[in-house]
Each structure stands twice: as C-alpha cells, then as structure tokens.
Coordinates of C-alpha atoms in Angstrom, one line a residue:
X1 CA -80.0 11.8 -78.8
X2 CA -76.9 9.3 -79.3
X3 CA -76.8 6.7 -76.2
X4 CA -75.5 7.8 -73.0
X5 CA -72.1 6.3 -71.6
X6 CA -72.9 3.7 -69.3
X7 CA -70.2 4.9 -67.0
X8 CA -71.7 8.0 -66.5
X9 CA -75.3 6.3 -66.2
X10 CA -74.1 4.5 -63.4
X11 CA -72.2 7.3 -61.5
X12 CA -74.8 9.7 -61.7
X13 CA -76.9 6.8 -59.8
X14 CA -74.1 6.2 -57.5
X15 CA -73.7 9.7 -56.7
X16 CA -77.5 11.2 -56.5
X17 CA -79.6 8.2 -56.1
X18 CA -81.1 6.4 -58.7
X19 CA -84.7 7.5 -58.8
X20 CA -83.4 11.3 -59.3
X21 CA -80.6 10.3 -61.3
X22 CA -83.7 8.5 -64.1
X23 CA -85.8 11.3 -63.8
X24 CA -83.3 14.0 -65.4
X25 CA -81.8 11.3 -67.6
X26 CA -85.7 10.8 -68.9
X27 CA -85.7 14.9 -69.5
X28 CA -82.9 15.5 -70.7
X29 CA -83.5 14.4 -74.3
X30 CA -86.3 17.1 -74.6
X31 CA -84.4 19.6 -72.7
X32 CA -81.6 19.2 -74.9
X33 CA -84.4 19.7 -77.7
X34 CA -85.3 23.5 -76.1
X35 CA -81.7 24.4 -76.0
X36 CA -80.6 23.5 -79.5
X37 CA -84.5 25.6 -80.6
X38 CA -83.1 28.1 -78.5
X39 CA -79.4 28.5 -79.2
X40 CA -79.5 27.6 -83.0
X41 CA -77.6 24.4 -82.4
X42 CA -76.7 21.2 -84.0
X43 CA -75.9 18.5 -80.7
X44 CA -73.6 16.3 -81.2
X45 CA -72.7 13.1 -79.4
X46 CA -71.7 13.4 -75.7
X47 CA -68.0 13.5 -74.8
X48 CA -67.0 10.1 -73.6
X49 CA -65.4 10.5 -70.0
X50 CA -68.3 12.5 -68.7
X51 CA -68.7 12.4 -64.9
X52 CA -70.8 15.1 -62.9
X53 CA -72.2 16.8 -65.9
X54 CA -73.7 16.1 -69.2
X55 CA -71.6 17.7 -71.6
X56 CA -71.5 17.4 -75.8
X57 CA -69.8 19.5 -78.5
X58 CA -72.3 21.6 -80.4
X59 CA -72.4 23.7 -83.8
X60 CA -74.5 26.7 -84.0
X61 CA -76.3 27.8 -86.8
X62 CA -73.6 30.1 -87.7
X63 CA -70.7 27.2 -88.0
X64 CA -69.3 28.0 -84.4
X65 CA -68.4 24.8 -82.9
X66 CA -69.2 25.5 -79.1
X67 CA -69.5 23.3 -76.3
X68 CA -73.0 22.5 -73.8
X69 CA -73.2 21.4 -70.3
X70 CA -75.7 20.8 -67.8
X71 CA -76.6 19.0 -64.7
X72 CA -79.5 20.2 -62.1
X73 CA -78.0 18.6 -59.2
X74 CA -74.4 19.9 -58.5
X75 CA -73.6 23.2 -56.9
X76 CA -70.6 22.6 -59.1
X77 CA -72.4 24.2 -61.8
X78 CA -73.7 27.4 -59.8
X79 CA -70.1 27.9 -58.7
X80 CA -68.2 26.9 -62.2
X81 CA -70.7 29.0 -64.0
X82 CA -70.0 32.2 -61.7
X83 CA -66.3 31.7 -61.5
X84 CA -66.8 31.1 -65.9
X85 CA -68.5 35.0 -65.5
X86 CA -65.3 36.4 -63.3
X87 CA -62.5 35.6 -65.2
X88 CA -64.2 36.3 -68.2
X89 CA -61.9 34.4 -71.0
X90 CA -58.8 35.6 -69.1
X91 CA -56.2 32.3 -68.8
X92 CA -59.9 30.1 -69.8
X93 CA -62.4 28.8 -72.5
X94 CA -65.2 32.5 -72.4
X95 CA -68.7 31.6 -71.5
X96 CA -70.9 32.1 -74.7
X97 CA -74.5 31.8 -73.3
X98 CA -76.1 30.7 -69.9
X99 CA -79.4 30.2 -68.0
X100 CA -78.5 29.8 -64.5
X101 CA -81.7 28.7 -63.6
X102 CA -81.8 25.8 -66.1
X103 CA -78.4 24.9 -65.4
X104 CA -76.9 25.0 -68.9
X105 CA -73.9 26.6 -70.5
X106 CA -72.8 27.1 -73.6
X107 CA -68.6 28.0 -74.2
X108 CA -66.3 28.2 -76.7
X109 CA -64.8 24.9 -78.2
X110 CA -61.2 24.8 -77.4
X111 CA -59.3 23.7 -80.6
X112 CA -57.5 20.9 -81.4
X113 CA -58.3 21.3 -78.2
X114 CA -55.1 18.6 -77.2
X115 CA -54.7 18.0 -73.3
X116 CA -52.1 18.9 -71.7
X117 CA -51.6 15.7 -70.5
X118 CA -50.1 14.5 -74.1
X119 CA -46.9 16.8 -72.6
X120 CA -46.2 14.3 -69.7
X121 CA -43.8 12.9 -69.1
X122 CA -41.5 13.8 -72.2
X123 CA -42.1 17.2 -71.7
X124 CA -43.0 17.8 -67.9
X125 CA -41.3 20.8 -67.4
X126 CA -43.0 23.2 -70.0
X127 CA -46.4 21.5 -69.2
X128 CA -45.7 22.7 -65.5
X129 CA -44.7 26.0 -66.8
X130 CA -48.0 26.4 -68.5
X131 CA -50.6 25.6 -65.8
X132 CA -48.2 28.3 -63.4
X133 CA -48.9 30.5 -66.2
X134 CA -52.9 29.9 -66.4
X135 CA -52.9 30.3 -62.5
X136 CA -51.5 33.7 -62.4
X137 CA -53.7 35.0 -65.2
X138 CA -56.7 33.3 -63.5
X139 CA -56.4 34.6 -60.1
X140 CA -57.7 37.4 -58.6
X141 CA -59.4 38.7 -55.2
X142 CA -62.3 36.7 -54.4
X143 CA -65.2 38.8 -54.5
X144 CA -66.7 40.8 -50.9
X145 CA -69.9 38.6 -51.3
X146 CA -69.8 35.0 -52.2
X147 CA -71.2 31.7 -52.3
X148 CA -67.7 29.6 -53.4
X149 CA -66.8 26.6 -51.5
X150 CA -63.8 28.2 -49.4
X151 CA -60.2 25.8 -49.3
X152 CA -61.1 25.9 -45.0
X153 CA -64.7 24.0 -45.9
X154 CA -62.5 21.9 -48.5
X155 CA -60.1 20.9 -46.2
X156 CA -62.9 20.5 -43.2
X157 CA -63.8 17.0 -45.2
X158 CA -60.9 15.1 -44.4
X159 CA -62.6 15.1 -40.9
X160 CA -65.4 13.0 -42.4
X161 CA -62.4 10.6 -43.1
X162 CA -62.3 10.2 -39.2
X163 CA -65.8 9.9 -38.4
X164 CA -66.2 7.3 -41.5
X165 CA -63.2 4.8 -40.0
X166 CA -65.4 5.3 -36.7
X167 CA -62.2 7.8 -35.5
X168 CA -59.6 5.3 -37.2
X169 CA -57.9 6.0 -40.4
X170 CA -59.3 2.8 -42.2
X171 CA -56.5 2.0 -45.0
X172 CA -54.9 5.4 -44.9
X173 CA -51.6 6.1 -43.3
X174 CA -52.5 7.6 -39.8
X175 CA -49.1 9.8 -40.8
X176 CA -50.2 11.3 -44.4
X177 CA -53.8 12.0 -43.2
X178 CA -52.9 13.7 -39.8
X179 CA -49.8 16.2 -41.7
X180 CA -52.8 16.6 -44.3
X181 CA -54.9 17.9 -41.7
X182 CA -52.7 20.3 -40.2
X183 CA -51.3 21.7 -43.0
X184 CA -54.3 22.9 -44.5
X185 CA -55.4 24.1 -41.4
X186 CA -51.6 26.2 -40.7
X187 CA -51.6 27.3 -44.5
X188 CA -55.3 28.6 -44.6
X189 CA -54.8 30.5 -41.4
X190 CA -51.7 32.2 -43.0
X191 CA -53.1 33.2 -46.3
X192 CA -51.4 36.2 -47.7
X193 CA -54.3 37.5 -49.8
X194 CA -57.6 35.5 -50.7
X195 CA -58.2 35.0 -54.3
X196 CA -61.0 33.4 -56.8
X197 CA -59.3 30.1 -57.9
X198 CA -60.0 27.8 -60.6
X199 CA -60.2 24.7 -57.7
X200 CA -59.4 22.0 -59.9
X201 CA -56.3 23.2 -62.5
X202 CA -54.6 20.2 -63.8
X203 CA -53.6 18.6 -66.8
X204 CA -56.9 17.2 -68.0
X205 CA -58.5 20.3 -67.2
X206 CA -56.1 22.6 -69.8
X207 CA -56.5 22.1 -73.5
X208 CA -54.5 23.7 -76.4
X209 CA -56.4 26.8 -78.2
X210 CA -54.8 27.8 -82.2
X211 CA -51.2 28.8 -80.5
X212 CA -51.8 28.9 -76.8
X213 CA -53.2 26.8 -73.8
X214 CA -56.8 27.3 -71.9
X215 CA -58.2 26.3 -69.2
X216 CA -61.8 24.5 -68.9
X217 CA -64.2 23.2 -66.3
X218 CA -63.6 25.6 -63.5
X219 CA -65.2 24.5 -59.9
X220 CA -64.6 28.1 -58.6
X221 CA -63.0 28.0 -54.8
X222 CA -62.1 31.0 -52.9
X223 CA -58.6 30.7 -50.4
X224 CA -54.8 30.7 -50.3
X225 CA -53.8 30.9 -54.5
X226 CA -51.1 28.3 -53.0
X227 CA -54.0 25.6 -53.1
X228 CA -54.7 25.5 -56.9
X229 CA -51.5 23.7 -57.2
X230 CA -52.2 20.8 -55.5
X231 CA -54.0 18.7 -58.0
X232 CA -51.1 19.3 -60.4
X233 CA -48.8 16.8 -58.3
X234 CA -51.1 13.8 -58.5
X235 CA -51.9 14.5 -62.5
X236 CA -52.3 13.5 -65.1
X237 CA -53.6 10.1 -64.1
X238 CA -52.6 7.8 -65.5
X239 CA -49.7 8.6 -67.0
X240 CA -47.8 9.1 -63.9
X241 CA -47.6 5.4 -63.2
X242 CA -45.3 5.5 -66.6
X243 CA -42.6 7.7 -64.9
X244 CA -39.3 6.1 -63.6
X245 CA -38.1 8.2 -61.5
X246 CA -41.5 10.0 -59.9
X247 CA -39.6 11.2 -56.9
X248 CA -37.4 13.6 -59.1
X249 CA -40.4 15.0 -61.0
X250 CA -42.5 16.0 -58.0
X251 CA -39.4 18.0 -56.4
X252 CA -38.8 19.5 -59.5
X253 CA -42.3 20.4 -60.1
X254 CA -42.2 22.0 -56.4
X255 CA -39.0 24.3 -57.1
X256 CA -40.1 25.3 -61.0
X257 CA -44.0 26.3 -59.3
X258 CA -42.0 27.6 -56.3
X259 CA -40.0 29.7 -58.6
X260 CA -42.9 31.0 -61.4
X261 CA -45.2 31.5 -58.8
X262 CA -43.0 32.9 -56.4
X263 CA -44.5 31.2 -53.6
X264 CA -42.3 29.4 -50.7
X265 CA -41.5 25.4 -51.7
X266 CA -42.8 24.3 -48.2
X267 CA -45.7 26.1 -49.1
X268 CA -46.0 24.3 -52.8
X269 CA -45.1 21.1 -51.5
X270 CA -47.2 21.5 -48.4
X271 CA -50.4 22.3 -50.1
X272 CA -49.3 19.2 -52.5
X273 CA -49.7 16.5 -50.3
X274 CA -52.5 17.9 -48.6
X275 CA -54.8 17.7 -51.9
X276 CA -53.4 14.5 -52.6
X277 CA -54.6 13.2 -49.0
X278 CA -58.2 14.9 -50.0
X279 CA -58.6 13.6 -53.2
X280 CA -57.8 10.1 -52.4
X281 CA -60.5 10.9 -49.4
X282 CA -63.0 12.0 -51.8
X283 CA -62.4 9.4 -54.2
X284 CA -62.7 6.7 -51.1
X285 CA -66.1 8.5 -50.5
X286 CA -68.0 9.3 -53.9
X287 CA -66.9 5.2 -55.0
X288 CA -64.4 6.1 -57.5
X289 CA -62.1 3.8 -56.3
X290 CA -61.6 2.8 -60.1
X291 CA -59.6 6.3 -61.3
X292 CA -56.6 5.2 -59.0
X293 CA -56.8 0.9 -58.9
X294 CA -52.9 1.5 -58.0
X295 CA -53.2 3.6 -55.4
X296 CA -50.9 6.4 -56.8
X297 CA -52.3 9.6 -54.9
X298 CA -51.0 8.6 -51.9
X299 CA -48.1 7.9 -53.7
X300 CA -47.7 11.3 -54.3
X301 CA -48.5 12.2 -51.0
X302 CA -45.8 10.0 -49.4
X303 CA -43.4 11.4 -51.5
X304 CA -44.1 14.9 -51.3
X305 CA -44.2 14.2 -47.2
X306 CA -40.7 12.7 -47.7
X307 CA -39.5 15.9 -49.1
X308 CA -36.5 17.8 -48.0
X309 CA -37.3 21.8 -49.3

C-alpha cells in the first residue's frame, strides 16, 4: 500500500481523535487486501486531496478502471452510499459494488475525468449551465422513510456558531450570520416540494465523462432543491480569488440558475449566502481554516447580501 498523504493523516486525527483515527489507519492496509481478493482489483495509489474518506483509483480484473472508497467513521458514507443507490447513474458516476456494512464502495471512473473547475473563470457561464443541468436530472422526491441529514438540521448548526462565541459572533459579521439564520429558517418553512439532493454539487464535485459531465461524491440531504445551489457561489476555491470583477459573476450566476432552474432569484441568492455563512461555520469548526486563508466565503456572502434581485 503506497504512503498515505500526510494531510489526510493529520485530518482524520483532527476530526475523530487520534487513537481511532490509528486504529483504522493500521487496518486498512489488510482491508484494502480483502477487497481487491474480493472485487478482482488492482489498487492503485490514493488520490491526493483526500479528506473524510480513503479513496484510490482501482482496475478490475477485467481492465475496468473503477474507483474505491471507504471510511468507518462518517455517516457521510451511509447517506452518500444510499443517495449513490437513488439516483442510480442518472446526472452521477453509477455505483458498481457495495458492502454497507464494511463501508466500501466501488463506482465507475469518470474519464478524463477533468473538473469542472478548469471552466472558471474563462468559461463561467456554461460551467454554471452544467451543474443547473445535473441538479434537475438529480433531483427527485425524497423518499417517505429516511435517514438523510434534512437542510432544517443543516441549517440548525449555525446555532452552534452562537453557543461557541459564548452567544457572540466571534470574527463573523453579527449581520451575515443573523440574515443566514433566518433565511434558512423562512426558505425551509416554504419549501414547494421536498426532494433527494446531492448536498454538496459544486465544481470540484463534477467531472467530465467521454462527451458529457457527472457528478461524484454525493452527501445525500433531503429539503428545498433551492439549497443545492448554494455551494456553487463560493466555488471553485481557489480560483475565485483570480476573478476581477467577483461581484458581476455572482449576480449573473443568480439570474442564469434563477432562469434554468426556474426558481425565484431571491430565492437562489438567498440560499447562496446562507451556505456561504455555514460553510465558513463549519470550516471555523472542523479546523480547516487552511481551504479559505483569505477569507473568501464570506466574501461571497457579503456580496450576495449586498444584492439587489
């Protein structure tokens, strides 16, 4: 097994402790092992930027290059692996082989398998148009029974933002975290119609497949379809910080969603800057301080607040 990145060696200790975070690391060489015996694989080296999953490229015995992941400790994987099951290859990379109680996957191997990213900011406008068109051919009513994460829970941690700053807003703009608040609260309660959503579509998370663009790494969240555009407008990181004129690209990209999703702009632009409050939240919380050094989510947020639609 090829050395692990010491990035994600450190984050998994960060994030689950570092006695439980040595004692999968120390199994996962032989588990890895059992699934390649199992699967007819050939593992290769692990992808680089790996954060709450391991995850490598893989060639079974038959030449198909696939993909593995696994991780025992997230609920991220229960959820991404039953969304993966739902949409069922529709709009997203299809879900070749699974043991839920293991915790491992294996899925097709997008390729090239270019990001999205490589469109922005030279061609912004037809990378937006693509991730509109991924959302509508991903949604669809979330099922009667579920375990998703719903957007209310989602948007319920931004209180923990409070109680951490002891009921201040530690360096956070009192402004941006109280709108951010509220609006997922006003936009949840009026929900047209709850569907299954990706949870995290943005331009990292889309790769180009022969003549068309997938999706990949779905969290699976359950709420208002308005939501799954909100980590759009603070992607892709960090290539936003090479825009000039960032102002005119985030109302453009809330009129173009507005229009191909035909959705309400205060409702695109709303749900924008309250995912942009969250996320810098969440980064604040988990220590990732390091994926935005130049603070450019609140940025985002600012701008979007600033907004006339």
């Amino acid at each position: 097994m090829s050395a692990l990145p010491e990035d994600f060696l450190q984050f998994m200790r960060d994030v689950y402790g570092t006695e439980a975070a040595n004692a999968w690391l120390q199994r996962l060489p032989s588990f890895l092992e059992e699934c390649a015996e199992r699967w007819q694989l050939t593992i290769l080296p692990p992808f680089e930027n790996l954060s709450l999953h391991y995850v490598a490229p893989a060639v079974r015995a038959d030449g198909t290059p696939v993909i593995l992941k696994t991780c025992e400790f997230s609920d991220e994987f229960e959820h991404g692996l039953a969304a993966l099951r739902l949409f069922n290859g529709r709009g997203i990379a299809r879900l070749l082989e699974y043991d839920e109680e293991q915790k491992v996957m294996l899925l097709e191997r997008l390729q090239p398998g270019t990001m999205l990213e490589s469109l922005v900011p030279e061609q912004d406008e037809r990378a937006t148009s693509i991730l509109a068109g991924i959302m509508r051919q991903l949604w669809r009513p979330a099922p009667t029974e579920h375990t998703f994460p719903t957007v209310e829970q989602l948007g319920q941690g931004l209180t923990q933002l409070r109680a951490h700053y002891a009921g201040g807003y530690g360096p956070f703009p009192p402004r941006l975290v109280d709108e951010a608040m509220d609006l997922f609260a006003i936009l949840s309660a009026s929900v047209p119609q709850t569907m299954l959503l990706h949870g995290d579509l943005h331009h990292h998370n889309v790769l180009r497949s022969g003549d068309t663009w997938l999706a990949i790494d779905p969290k699976g969240v359950v709420g208002d379809p308005g939501y799954e555009v909100g980590a759009s407008f603070y992607n892709p990181m960090p290539r936003l910080l090479e825009v000039p004129n960032l102002e005119q690209m985030l109302a453009r990209r809330v009129a173009q969603l507005s229009e191909e999703l035909g959705m309400e702009r205060a409702r695109i632009r709303g749900w924008g800057l309250a995912q942009c409050v969250r996320n810098a939240w969440s980064m604040v919380a988990n220590n990732q301080l390091s994926k935005d050094p130049h603070g450019i989510i609140l940025r985002c947020a600012d701008i979007l607040s600033h907004l006339t639609v």
